[in-house]
PDB file of C-alpha atoms in Angstrom:
ATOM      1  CA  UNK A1413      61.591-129.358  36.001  1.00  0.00           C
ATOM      2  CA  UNK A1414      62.832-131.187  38.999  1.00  0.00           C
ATOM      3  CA  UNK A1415      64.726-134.700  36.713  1.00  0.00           C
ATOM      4  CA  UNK A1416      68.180-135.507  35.808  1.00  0.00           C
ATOM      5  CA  UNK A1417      68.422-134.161  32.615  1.00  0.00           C
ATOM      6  CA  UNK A1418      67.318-130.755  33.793  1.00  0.00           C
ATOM      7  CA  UNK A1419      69.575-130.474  36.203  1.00  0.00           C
ATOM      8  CA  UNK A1420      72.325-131.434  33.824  1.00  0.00           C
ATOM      9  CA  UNK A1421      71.087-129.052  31.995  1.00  0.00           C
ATOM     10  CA  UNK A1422      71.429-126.221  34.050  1.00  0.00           C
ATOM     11  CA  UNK A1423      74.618-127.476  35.692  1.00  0.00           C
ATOM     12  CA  UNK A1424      75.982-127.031  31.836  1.00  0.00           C
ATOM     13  CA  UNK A1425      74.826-123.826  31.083  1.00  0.00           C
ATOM     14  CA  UNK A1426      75.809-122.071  34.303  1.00  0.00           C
ATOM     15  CA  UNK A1427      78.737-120.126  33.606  1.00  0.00           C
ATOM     16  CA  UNK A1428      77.809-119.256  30.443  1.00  0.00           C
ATOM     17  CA  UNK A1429      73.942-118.433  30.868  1.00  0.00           C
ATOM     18  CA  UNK A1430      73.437-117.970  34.419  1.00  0.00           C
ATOM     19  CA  UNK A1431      70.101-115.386  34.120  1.00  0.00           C
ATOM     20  CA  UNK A1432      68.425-117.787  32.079  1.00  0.00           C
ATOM     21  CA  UNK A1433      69.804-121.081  34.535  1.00  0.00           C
ATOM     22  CA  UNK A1434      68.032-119.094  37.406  1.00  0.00           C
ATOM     23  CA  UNK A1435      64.652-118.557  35.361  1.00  0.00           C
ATOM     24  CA  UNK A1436      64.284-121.735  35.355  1.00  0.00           C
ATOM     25  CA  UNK A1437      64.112-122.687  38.929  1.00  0.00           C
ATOM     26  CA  UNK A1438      61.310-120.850  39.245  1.00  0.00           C
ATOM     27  CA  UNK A1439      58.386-123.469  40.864  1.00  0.00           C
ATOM     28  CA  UNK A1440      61.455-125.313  42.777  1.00  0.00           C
ATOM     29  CA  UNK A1441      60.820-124.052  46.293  1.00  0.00           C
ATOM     30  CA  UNK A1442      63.084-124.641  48.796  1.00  0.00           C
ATOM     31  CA  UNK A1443      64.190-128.054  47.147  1.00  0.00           C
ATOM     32  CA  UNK A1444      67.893-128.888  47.951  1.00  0.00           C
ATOM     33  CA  UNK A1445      69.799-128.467  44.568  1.00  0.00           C
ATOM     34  CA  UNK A1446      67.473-125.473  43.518  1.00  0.00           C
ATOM     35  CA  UNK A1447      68.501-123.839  46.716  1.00  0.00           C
ATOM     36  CA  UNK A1448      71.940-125.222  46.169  1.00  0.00           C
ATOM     37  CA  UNK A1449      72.003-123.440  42.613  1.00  0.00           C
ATOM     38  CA  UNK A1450      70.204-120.204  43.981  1.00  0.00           C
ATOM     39  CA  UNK A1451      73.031-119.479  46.145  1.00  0.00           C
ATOM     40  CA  UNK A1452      75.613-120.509  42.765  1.00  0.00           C
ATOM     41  CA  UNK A1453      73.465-117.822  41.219  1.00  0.00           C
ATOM     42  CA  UNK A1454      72.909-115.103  43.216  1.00  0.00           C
ATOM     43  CA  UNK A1455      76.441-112.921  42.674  1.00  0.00           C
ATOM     44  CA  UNK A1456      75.538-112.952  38.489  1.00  0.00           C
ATOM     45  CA  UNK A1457      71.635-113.470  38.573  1.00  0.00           C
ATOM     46  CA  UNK A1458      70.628-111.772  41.654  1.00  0.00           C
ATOM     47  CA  UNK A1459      67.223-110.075  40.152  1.00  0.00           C
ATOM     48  CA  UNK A1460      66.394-113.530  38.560  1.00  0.00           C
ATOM     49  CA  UNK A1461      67.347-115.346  41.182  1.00  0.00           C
ATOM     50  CA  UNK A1462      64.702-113.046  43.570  1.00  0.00           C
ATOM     51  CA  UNK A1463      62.227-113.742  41.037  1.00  0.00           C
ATOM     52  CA  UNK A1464      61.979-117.556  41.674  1.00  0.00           C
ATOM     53  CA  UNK A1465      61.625-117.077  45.316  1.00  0.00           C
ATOM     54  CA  UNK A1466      57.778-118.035  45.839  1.00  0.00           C
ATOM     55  CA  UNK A1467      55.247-116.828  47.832  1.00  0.00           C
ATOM     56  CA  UNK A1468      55.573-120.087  49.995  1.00  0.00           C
ATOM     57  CA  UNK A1469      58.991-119.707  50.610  1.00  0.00           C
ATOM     58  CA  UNK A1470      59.270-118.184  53.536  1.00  0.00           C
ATOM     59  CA  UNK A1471      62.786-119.850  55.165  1.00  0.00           C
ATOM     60  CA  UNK A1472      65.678-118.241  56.216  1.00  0.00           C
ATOM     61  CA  UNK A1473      67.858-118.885  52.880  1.00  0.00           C
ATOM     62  CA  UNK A1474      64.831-117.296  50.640  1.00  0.00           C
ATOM     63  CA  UNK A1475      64.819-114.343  53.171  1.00  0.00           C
ATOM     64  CA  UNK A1476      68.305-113.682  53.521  1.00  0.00           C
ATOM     65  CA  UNK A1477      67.999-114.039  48.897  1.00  0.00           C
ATOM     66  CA  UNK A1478      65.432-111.122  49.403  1.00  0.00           C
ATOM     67  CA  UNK A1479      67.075-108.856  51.342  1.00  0.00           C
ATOM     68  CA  UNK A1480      70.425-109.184  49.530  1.00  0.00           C
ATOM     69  CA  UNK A1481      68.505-108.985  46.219  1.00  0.00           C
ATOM     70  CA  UNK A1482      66.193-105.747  47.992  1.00  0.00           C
ATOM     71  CA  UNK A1483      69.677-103.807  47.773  1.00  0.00           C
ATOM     72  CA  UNK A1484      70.345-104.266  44.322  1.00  0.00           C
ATOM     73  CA  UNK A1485      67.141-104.774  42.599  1.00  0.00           C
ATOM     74  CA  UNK A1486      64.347-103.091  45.134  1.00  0.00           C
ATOM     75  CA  UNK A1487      61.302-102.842  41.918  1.00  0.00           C
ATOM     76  CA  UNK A1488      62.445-106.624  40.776  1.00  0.00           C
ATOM     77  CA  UNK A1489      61.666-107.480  44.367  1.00  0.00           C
ATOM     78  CA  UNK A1490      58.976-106.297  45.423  1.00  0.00           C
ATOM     79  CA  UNK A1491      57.336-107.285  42.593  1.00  0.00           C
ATOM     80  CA  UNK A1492      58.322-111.066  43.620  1.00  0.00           C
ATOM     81  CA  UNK A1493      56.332-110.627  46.881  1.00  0.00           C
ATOM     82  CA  UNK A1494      53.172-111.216  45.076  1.00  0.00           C
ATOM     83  CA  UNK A1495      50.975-112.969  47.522  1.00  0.00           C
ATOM     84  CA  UNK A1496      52.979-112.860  50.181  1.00  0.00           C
ATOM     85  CA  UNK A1497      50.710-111.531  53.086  1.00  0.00           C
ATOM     86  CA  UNK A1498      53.611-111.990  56.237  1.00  0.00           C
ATOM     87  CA  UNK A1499      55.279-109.541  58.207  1.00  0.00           C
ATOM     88  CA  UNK A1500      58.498-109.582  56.642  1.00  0.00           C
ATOM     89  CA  UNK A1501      56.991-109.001  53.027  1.00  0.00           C
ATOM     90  CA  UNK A1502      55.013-106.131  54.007  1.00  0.00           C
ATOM     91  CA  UNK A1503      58.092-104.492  55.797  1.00  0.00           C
ATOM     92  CA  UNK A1504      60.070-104.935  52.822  1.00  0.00           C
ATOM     93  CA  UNK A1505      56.923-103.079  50.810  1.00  0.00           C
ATOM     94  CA  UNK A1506      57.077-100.365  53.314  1.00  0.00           C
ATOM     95  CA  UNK A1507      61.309 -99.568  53.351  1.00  0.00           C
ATOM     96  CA  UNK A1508      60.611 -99.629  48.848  1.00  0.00           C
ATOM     97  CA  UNK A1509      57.610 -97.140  49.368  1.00  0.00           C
ATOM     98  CA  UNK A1510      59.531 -95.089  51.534  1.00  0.00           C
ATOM     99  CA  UNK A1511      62.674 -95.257  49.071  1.00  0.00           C
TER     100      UNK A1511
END
């Protein structure tokens, strides 16, 4: 959910739940504060933080989320390209079959 309480929420629970704080930003696209919160995220909720980059995300932030997250968590990530038909997704595929 994309409302003031949610992100209140979320803010709240950051420290102290951050895997579950990414889940839910999941649906958020490239919105300002989820990005904003991705990036908050990503050092202790990488793999969930991968997982709520969408198939229509396909901006420089989400990449750069992917290939940090590719590193770490290659299965998690690969298995958040899910209809993701580009270039960039398929070359990702590629380096994980080749792994």
């Amino acid at each position: 959910m994309d409302d003031d309480v949610s992100w209140s929420l979320r803010d709240a629970l950051l420290e102290a739940h951050p895997q579950a704080v990414a889940r839910t930003l999941s649906g958020l696209g490239i919105r300002p504060r989820a990005v904003a919160m991705r990036e908050k995220l990503a050092d202790r909720a990488l793999a969930e933080v991968a997982n709520t980059l969408g198939s229509k995300m396909d901006d420089a932030g989400s990449w750069a989320l992917r290939e940090r997250a590719f590193e770490r968590f290659p299965d998690v990530l690969v298995g958040s390209l899910g209809g993701m038909l580009g270039e960039r997704a398929w070359g990702l595929r590629d380096r994980w079959l080749a792994g």
